[in-house]
CSV table of C-alpha atoms and ligand atoms in Angstrom, one decimal:
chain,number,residue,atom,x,y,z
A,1,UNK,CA,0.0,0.0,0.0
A,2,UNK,CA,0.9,3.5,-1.0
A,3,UNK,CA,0.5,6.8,0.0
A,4,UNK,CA,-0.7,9.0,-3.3
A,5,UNK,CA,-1.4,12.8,-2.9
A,6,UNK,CA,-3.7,13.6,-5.8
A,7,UNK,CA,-4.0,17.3,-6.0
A,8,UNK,CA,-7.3,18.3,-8.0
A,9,UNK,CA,-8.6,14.8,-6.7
A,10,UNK,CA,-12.2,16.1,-5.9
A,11,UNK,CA,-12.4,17.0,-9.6
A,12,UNK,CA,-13.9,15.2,-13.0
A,13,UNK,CA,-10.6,12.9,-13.6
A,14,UNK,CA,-9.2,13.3,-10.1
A,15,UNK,CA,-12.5,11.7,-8.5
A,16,UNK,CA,-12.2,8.5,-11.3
A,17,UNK,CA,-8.1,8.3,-10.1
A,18,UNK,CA,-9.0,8.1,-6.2
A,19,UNK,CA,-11.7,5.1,-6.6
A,20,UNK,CA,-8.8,3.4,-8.9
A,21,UNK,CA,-6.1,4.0,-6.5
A,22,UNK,CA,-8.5,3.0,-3.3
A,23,UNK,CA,-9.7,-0.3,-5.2
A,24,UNK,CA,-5.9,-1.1,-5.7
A,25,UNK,CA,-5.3,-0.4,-1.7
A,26,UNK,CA,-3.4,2.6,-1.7
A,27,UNK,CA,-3.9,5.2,0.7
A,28,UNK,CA,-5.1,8.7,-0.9
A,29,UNK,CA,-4.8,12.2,0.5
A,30,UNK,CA,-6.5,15.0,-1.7
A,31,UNK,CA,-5.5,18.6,-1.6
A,32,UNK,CA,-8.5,20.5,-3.7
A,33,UNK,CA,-9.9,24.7,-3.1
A,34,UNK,CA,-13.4,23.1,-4.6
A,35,UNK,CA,-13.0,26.2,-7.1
A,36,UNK,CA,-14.8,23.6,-9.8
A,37,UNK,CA,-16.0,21.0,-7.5
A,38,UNK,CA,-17.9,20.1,-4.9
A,39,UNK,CA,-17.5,18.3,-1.4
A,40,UNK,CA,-20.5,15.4,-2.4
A,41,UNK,CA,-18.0,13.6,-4.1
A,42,UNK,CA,-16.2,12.3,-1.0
A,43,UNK,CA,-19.6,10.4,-0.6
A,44,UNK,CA,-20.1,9.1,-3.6
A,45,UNK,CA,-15.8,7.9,-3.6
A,46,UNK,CA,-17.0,6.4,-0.4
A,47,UNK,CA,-20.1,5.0,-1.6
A,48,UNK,CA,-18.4,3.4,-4.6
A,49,UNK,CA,-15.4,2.0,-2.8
A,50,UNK,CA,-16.3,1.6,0.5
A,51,UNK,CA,-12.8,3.5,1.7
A,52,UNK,CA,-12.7,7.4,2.3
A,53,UNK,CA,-9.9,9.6,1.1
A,54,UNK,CA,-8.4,12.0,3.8
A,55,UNK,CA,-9.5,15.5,2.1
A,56,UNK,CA,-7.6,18.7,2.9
A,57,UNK,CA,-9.5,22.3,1.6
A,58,UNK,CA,-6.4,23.3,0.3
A,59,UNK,CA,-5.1,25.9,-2.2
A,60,UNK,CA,-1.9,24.7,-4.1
A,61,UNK,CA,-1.1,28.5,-3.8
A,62,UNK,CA,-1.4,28.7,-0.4
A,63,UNK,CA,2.7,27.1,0.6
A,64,UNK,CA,1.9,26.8,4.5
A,65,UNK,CA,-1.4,25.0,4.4
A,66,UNK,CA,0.3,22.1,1.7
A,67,UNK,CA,3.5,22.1,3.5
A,68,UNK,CA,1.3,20.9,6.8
A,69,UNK,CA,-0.1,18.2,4.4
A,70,UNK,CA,3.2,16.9,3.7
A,71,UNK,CA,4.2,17.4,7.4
A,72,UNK,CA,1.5,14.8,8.3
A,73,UNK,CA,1.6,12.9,5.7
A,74,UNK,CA,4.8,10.6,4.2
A,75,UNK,CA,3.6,10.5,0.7
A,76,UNK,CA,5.2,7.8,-1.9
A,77,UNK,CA,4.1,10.0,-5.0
A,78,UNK,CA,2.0,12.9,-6.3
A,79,UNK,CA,-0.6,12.9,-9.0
A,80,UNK,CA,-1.0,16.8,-9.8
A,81,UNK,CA,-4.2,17.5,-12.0
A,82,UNK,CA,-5.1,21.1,-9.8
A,83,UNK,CA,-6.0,23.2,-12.6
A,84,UNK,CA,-7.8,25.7,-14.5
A,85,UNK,CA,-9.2,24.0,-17.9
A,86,UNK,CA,-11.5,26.2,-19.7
A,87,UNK,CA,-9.1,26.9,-23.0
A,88,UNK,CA,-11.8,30.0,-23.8
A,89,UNK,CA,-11.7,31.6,-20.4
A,90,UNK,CA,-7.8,31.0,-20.3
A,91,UNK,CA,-7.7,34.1,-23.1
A,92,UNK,CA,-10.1,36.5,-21.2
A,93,UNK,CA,-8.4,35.9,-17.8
A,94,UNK,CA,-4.5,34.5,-18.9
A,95,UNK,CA,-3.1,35.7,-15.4
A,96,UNK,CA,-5.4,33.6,-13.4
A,97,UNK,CA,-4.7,31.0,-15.4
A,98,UNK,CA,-0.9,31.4,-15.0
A,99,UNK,CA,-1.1,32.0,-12.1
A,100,UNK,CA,-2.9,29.2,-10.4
A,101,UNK,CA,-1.6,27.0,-13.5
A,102,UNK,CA,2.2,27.7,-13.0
A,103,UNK,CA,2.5,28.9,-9.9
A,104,UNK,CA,0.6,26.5,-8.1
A,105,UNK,CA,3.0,23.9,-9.9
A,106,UNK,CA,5.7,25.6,-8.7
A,107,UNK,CA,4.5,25.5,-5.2
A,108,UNK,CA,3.8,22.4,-5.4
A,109,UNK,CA,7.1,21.0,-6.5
A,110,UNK,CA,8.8,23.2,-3.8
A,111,UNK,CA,7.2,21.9,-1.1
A,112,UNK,CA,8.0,18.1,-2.6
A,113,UNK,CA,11.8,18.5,-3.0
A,114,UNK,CA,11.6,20.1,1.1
A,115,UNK,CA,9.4,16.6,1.7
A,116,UNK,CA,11.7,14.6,-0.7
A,117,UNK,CA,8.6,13.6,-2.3
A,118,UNK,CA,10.2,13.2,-5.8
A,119,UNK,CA,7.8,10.6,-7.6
A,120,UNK,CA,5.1,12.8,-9.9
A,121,UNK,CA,2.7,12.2,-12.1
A,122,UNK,CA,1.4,15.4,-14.2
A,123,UNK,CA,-1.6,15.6,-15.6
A,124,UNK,CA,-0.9,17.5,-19.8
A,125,UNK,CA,-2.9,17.5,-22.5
A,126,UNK,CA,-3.1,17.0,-26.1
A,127,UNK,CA,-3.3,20.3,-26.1
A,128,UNK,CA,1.0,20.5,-26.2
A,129,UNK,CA,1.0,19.1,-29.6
A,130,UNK,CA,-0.3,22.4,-30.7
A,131,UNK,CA,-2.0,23.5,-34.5
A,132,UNK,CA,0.9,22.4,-36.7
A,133,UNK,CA,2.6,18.4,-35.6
A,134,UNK,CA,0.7,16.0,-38.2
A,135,UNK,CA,-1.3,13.4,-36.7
A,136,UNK,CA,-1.3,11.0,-35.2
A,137,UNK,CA,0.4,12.9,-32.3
A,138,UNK,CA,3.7,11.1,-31.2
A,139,UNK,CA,5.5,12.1,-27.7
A,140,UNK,CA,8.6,13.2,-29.5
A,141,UNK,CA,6.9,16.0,-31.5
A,142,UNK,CA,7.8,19.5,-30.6
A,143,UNK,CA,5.1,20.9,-28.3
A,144,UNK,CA,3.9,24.9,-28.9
A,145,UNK,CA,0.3,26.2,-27.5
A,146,UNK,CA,-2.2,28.0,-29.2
A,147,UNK,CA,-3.9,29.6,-26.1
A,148,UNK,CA,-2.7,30.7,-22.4
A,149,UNK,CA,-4.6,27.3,-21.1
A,150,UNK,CA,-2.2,24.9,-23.6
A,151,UNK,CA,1.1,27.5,-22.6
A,152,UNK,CA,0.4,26.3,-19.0
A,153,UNK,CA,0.8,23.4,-19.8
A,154,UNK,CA,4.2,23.4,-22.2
A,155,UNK,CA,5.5,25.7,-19.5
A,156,UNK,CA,4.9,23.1,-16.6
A,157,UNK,CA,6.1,20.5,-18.9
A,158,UNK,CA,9.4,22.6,-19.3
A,159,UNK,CA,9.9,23.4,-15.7
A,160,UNK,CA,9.3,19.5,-15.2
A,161,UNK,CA,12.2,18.9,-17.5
A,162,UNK,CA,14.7,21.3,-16.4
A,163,UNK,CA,14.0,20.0,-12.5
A,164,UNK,CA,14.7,16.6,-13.5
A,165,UNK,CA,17.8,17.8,-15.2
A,166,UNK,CA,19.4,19.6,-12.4
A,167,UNK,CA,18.5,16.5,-10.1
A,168,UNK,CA,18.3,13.7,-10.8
A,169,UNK,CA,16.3,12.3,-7.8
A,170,UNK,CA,13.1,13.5,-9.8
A,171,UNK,CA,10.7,10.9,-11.4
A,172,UNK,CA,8.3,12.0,-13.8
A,173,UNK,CA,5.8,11.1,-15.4
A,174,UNK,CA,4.1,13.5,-18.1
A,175,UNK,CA,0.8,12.6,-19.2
A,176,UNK,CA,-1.1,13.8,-22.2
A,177,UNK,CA,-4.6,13.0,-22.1
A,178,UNK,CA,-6.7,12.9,-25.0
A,179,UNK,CA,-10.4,13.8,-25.0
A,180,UNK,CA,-12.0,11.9,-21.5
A,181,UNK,CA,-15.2,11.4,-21.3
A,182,UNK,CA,-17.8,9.1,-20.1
A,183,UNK,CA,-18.0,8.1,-16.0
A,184,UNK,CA,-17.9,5.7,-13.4
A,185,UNK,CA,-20.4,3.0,-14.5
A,186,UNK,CA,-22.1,3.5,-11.0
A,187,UNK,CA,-23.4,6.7,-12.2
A,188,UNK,CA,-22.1,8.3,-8.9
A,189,UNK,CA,-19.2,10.1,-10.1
A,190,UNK,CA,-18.8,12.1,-13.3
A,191,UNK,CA,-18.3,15.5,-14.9
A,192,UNK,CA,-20.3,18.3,-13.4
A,193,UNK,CA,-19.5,21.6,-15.2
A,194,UNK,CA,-20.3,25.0,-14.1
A,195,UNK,CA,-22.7,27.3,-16.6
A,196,UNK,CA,-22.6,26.5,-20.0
A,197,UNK,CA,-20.2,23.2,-21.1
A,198,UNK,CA,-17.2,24.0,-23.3
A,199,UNK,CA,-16.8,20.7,-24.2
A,200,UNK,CA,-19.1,18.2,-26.6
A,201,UNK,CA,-20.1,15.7,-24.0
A,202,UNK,CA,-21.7,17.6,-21.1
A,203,UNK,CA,-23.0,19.3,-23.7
A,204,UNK,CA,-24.9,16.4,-25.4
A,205,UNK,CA,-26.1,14.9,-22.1
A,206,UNK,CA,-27.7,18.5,-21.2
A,207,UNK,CA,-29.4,18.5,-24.0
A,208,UNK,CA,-30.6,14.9,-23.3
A,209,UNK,CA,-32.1,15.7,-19.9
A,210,UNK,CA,-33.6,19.1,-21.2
A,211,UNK,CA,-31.2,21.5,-20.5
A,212,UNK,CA,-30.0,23.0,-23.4
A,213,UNK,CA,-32.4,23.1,-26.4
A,214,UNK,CA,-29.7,21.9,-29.0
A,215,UNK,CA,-26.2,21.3,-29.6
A,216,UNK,CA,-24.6,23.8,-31.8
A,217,UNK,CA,-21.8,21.8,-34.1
A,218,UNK,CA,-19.3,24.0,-34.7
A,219,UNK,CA,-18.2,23.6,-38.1
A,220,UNK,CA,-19.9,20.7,-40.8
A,221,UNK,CA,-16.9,22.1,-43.6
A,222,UNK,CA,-13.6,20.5,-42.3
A,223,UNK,CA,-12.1,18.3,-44.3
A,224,UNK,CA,-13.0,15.1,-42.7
A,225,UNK,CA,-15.4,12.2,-43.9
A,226,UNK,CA,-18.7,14.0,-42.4
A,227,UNK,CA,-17.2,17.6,-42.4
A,228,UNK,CA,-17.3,17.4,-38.6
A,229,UNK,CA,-14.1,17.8,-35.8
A,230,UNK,CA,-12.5,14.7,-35.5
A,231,UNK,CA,-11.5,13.6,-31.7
A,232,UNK,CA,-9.3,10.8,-30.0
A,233,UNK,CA,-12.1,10.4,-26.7
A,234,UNK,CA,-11.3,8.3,-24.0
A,235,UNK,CA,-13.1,6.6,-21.4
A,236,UNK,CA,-12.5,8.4,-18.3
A,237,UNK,CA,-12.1,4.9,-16.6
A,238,UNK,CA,-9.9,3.7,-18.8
A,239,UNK,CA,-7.5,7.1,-18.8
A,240,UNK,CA,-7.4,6.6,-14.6
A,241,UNK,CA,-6.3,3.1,-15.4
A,242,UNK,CA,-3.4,5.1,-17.0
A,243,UNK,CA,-2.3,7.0,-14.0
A,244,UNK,CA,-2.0,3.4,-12.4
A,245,UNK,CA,0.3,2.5,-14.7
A,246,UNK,CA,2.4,5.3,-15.2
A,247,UNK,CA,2.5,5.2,-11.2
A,248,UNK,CA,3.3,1.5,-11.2
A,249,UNK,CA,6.4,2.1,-13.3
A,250,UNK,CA,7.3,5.2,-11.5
A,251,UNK,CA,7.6,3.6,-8.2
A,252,UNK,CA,9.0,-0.2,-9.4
A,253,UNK,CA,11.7,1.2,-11.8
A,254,UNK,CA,15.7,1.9,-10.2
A,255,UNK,CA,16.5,4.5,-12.8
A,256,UNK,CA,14.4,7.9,-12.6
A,257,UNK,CA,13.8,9.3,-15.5
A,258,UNK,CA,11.8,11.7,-17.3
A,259,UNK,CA,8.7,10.3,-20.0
A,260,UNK,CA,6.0,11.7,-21.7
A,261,UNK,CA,2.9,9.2,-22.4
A,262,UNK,CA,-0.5,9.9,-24.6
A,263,UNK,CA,-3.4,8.4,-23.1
A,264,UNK,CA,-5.9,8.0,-25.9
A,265,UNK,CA,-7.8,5.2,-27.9
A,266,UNK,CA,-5.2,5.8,-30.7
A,267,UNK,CA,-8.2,6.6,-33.3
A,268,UNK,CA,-10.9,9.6,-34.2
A,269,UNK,CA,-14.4,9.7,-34.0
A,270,UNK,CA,-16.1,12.7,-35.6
A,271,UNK,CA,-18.8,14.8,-33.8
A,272,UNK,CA,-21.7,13.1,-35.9
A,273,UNK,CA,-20.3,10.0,-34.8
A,274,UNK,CA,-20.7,10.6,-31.3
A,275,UNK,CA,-23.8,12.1,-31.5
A,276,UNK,CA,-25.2,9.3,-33.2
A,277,UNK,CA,-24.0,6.6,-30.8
A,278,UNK,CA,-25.0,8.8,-27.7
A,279,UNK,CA,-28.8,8.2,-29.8
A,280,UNK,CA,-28.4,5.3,-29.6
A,281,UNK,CA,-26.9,4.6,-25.7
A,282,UNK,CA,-30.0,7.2,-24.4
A,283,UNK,CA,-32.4,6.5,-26.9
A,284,UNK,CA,-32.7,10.0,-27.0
A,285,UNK,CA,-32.7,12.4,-29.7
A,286,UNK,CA,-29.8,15.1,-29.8
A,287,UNK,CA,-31.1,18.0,-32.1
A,288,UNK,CA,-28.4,19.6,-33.4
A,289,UNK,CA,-27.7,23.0,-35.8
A,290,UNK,CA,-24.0,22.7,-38.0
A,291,UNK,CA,-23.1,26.4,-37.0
A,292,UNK,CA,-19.5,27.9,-37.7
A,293,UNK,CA,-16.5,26.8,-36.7
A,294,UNK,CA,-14.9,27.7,-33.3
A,295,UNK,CA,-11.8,29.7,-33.1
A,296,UNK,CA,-8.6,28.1,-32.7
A,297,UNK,CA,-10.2,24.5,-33.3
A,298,UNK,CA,-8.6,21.8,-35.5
A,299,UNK,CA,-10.5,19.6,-37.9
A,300,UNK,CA,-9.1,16.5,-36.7
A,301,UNK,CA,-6.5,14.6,-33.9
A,302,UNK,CA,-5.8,11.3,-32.3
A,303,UNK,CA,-3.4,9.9,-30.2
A,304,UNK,CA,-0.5,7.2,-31.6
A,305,UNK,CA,-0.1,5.4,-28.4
A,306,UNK,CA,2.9,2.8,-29.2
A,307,UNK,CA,4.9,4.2,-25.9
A,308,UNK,CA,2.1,3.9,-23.6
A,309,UNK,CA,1.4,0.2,-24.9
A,310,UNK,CA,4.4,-0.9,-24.7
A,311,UNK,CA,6.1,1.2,-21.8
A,312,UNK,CA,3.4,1.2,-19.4
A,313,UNK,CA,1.5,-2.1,-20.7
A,314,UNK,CA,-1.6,0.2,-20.7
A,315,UNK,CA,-4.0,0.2,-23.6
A,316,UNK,CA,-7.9,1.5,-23.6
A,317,UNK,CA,-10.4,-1.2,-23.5
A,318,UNK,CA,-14.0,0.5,-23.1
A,319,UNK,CA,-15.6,1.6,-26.1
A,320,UNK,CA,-17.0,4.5,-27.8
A,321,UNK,CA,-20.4,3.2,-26.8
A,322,UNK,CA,-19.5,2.4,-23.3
A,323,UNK,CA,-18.3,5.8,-23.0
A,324,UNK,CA,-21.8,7.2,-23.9
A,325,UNK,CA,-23.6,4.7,-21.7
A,326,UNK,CA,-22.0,6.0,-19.3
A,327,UNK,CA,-21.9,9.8,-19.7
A,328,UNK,CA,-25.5,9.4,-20.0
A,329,UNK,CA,-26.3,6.8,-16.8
A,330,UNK,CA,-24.1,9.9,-14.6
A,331,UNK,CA,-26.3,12.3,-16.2
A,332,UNK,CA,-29.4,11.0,-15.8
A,333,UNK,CA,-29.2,9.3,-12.1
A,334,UNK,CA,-27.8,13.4,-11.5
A,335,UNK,CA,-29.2,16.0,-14.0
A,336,UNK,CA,-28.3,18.7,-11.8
A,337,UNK,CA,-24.8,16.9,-11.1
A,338,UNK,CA,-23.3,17.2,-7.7
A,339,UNK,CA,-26.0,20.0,-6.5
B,1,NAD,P1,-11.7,19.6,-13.0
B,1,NAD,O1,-11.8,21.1,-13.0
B,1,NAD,O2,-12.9,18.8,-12.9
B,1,NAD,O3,-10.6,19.2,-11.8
B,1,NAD,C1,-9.6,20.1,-11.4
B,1,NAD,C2,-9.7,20.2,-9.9
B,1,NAD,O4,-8.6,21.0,-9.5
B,1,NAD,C3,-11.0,20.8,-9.4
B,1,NAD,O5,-11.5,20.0,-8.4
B,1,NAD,C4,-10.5,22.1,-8.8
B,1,NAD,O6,-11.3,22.5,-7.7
B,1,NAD,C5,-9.1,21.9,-8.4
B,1,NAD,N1,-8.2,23.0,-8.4
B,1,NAD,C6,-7.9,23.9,-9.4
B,1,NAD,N2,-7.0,24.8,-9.0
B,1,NAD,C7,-6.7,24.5,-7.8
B,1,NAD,C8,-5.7,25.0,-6.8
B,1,NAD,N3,-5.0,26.1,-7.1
B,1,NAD,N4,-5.6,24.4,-5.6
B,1,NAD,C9,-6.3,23.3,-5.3
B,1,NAD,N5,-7.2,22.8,-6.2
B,1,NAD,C10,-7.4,23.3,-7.4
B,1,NAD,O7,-10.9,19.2,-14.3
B,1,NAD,P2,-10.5,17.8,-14.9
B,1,NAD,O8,-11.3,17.7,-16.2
B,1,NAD,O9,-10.7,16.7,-13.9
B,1,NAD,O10,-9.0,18.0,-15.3
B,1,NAD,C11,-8.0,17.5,-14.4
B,1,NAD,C12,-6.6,17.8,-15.0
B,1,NAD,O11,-6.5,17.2,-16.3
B,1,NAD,C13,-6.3,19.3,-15.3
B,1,NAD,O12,-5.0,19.6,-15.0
B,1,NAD,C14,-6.6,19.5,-16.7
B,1,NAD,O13,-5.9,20.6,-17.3
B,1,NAD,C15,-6.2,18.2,-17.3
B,1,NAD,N6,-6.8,17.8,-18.6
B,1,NAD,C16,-8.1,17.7,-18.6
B,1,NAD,C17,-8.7,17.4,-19.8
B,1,NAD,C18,-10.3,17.2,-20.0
B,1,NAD,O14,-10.8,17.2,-21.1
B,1,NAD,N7,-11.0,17.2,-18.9
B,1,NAD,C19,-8.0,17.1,-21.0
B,1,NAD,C20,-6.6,17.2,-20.9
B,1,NAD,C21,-6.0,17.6,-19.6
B,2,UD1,C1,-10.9,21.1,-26.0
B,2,UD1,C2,-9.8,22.2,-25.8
B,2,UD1,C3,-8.5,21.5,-25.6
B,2,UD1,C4,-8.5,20.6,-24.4
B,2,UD1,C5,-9.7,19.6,-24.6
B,2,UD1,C6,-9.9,18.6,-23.5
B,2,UD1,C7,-10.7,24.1,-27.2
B,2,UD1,C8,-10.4,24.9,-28.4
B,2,UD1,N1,-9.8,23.0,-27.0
B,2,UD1,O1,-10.5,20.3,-27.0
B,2,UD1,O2,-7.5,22.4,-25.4
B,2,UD1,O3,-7.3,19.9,-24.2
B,2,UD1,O4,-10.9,20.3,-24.8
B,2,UD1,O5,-10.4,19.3,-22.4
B,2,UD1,O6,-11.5,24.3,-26.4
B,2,UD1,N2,-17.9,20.7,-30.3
B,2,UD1,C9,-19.1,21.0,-30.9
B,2,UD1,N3,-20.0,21.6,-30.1
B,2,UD1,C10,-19.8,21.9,-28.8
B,2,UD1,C11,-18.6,21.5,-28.2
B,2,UD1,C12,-17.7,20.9,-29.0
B,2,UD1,O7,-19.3,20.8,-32.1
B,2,UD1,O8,-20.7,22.5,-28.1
B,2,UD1,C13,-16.9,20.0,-31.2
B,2,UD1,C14,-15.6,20.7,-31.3
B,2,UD1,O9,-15.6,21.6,-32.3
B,2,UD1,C15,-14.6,19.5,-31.5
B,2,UD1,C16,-15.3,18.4,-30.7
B,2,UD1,O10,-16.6,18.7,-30.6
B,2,UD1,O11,-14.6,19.1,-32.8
B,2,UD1,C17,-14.7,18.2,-29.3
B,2,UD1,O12,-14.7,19.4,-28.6
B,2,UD1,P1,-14.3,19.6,-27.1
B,2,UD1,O13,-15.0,18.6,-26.3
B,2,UD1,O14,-14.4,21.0,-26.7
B,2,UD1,O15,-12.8,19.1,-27.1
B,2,UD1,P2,-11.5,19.7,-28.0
B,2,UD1,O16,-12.0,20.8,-28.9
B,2,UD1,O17,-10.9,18.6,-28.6
């Protein structure tokens, strides 16, 4: 048994890691502010395993309050996925976002290397691979942004990178999720998002329980086989499966090093795609208007996830149609989510 710190745990993909770590019999502490969650899900953890995480209220910002986590606590590794996400938001409000972004990384890592914490695990994102690496993506590409979200991330990548070059007790692992979606097939935990969703899946499942009148498609004129953005999704079970992994390999190899991983299905599904199988998973209808196309959107990416296969010995195994049985089972059994 372990003792995992997962900063941002109360969150969509942190909530999915903490049941996966607690089923496996680690121990897990979560440092979260609750800026975009909400204290419920320390029930419904409990409820689906049976176990309770220790939970700390705790800003990553906030140096005295984490330090007095790791005081208490003799943690074995970090999973860090405290973050600001919305990439639209990120370019109205870019200090916030580097500022709880980076700086709360750099925090973070501060008060590890005073604990001698030094095993990590770093929640990236596709995002790195920026407008202009062909696809698939591979972990070698160069990485740019295209917004102050995706710069937080190649920045924290970076600082990652130079840490582990000027010591070597560091041992990272850098992990670039895809598109997550779905839930925990209990329907107890899943993604709750403030105001209006950003992404396509709350979206979809808002508009199955009434919410939003229609889903607005933007763009039907890329050049893909329905016209429609092409995504890599992954099951959100599946990508904390992934974190087990990349921990497991962390913590069992001699030599630290440094590795990047893509955690995606390794193929694209377009947005008429999922629409249609979420149809058919609900047996609902998604009304839908093709409007134009949002800024700063590609027409199409997907993951090539060789390293992750063979490196980690990780590989998806739930389906597109899983992944929409399940969006919709959280949805429905919660159409307000958490509140
Ligand atoms: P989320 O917003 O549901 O979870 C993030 C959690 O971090 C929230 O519970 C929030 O309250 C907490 N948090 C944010 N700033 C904090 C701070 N300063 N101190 C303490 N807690 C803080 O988001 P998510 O979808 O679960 O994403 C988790 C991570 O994965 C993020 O780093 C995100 O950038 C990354 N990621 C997400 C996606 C995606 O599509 N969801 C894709 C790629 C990468
Ligand atoms: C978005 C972010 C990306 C982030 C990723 C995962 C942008 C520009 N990019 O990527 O940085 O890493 O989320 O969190 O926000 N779509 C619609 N209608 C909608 C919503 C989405 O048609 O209401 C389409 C999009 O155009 C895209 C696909 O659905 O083709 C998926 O969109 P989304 O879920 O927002 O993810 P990404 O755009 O891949």
């Amino acid at each position: 048994m372990k003792t995992i710190l997962v900063t941002g745990g109360m969150g969509f993909i942190g909530s999915h890691i903490c049941v996966s770590l607690l089923e496996q019999g680690h121990q897990v502490i979560i440092v979260d502010n609750l800026c975009n969650s909400n204290k419920e899900v320390l029930n419904r953890i409990n409820q689906i395993t049976g176990k309770a995480p220790i939970f700390y209220s705790v800003d990553l910002l906030n140096e005295e309050a984490l330090s007095a986590v790791f005081k208490r606590h003799n943690m074995d590794a970090v999973i860090h996925l405290a973050a600001l996400k919305a990439v639209g938001k990120s370019s109205q409000i870019p200090l916030s976002y580097y500022h709880n972004n980076v700086s709360g990384s750099l925090v973070l890592l501060k008060v590890m290397e005073k604990y001698e914490v030094f095993n990590l695990v770093f929640s990236s994102s596709a995002t790195v691979y920026g407008a202009k690496n062909p696809i698939p993506y591979v972990e070698h590409f160069p990485l740019s942004a295209t917004n102050p979200y995706g710069r937080t991330k190649v920045m924290i990548e970076d600082i990652l990178q130079d840490i582990f070059h000027a010591d070597s007790r560091w041992n990272i692992s850098l992990l670039r999720y895809f598109n997550p979606i779905g839930a925990h097939p209990s329907g107890l935990i899943g993604e709750d998002p403030k105001g209006i969703p950003n992404n396509l899946m709350p979206f979809i499942t808002q508009v199955a329980v009434g919410q939003r009148d229609r889903l607005s498609i933007f763009g039907g004129d890329y050049p893909t086989p329905d016209g429609t953005g092409v995504r890599d999704y992954i099951h959100v079970v599946d990508l904390a499966l992934g974190h087990l992994k990349a921990l497991e390999k962390l913590m069992a190899s001699s030599v630290k090093s440094i590795s990047a991983y893509n955690l995606g299905a390794g193929k694209g599904y377009s947005v008429l795609n999922v629409v249609s199988a979420f149809e058919k998973a609900s047996g609902k209808e998604i009304k839908y208007s093709i409007t134009s196309r949002r800024e700063g959107d590609l027409a199409e990416f997907f993951a090539d996830v060789t390293k992750a296969n063979n490196e980690l010995g990780w590989q998806v195994s739930r389906s597109l149609d899983e992944m929409c049985e399940d969006a919709w089972n959280w949805q429905r059994k919660n159409p307000e989510g958490y509140s």
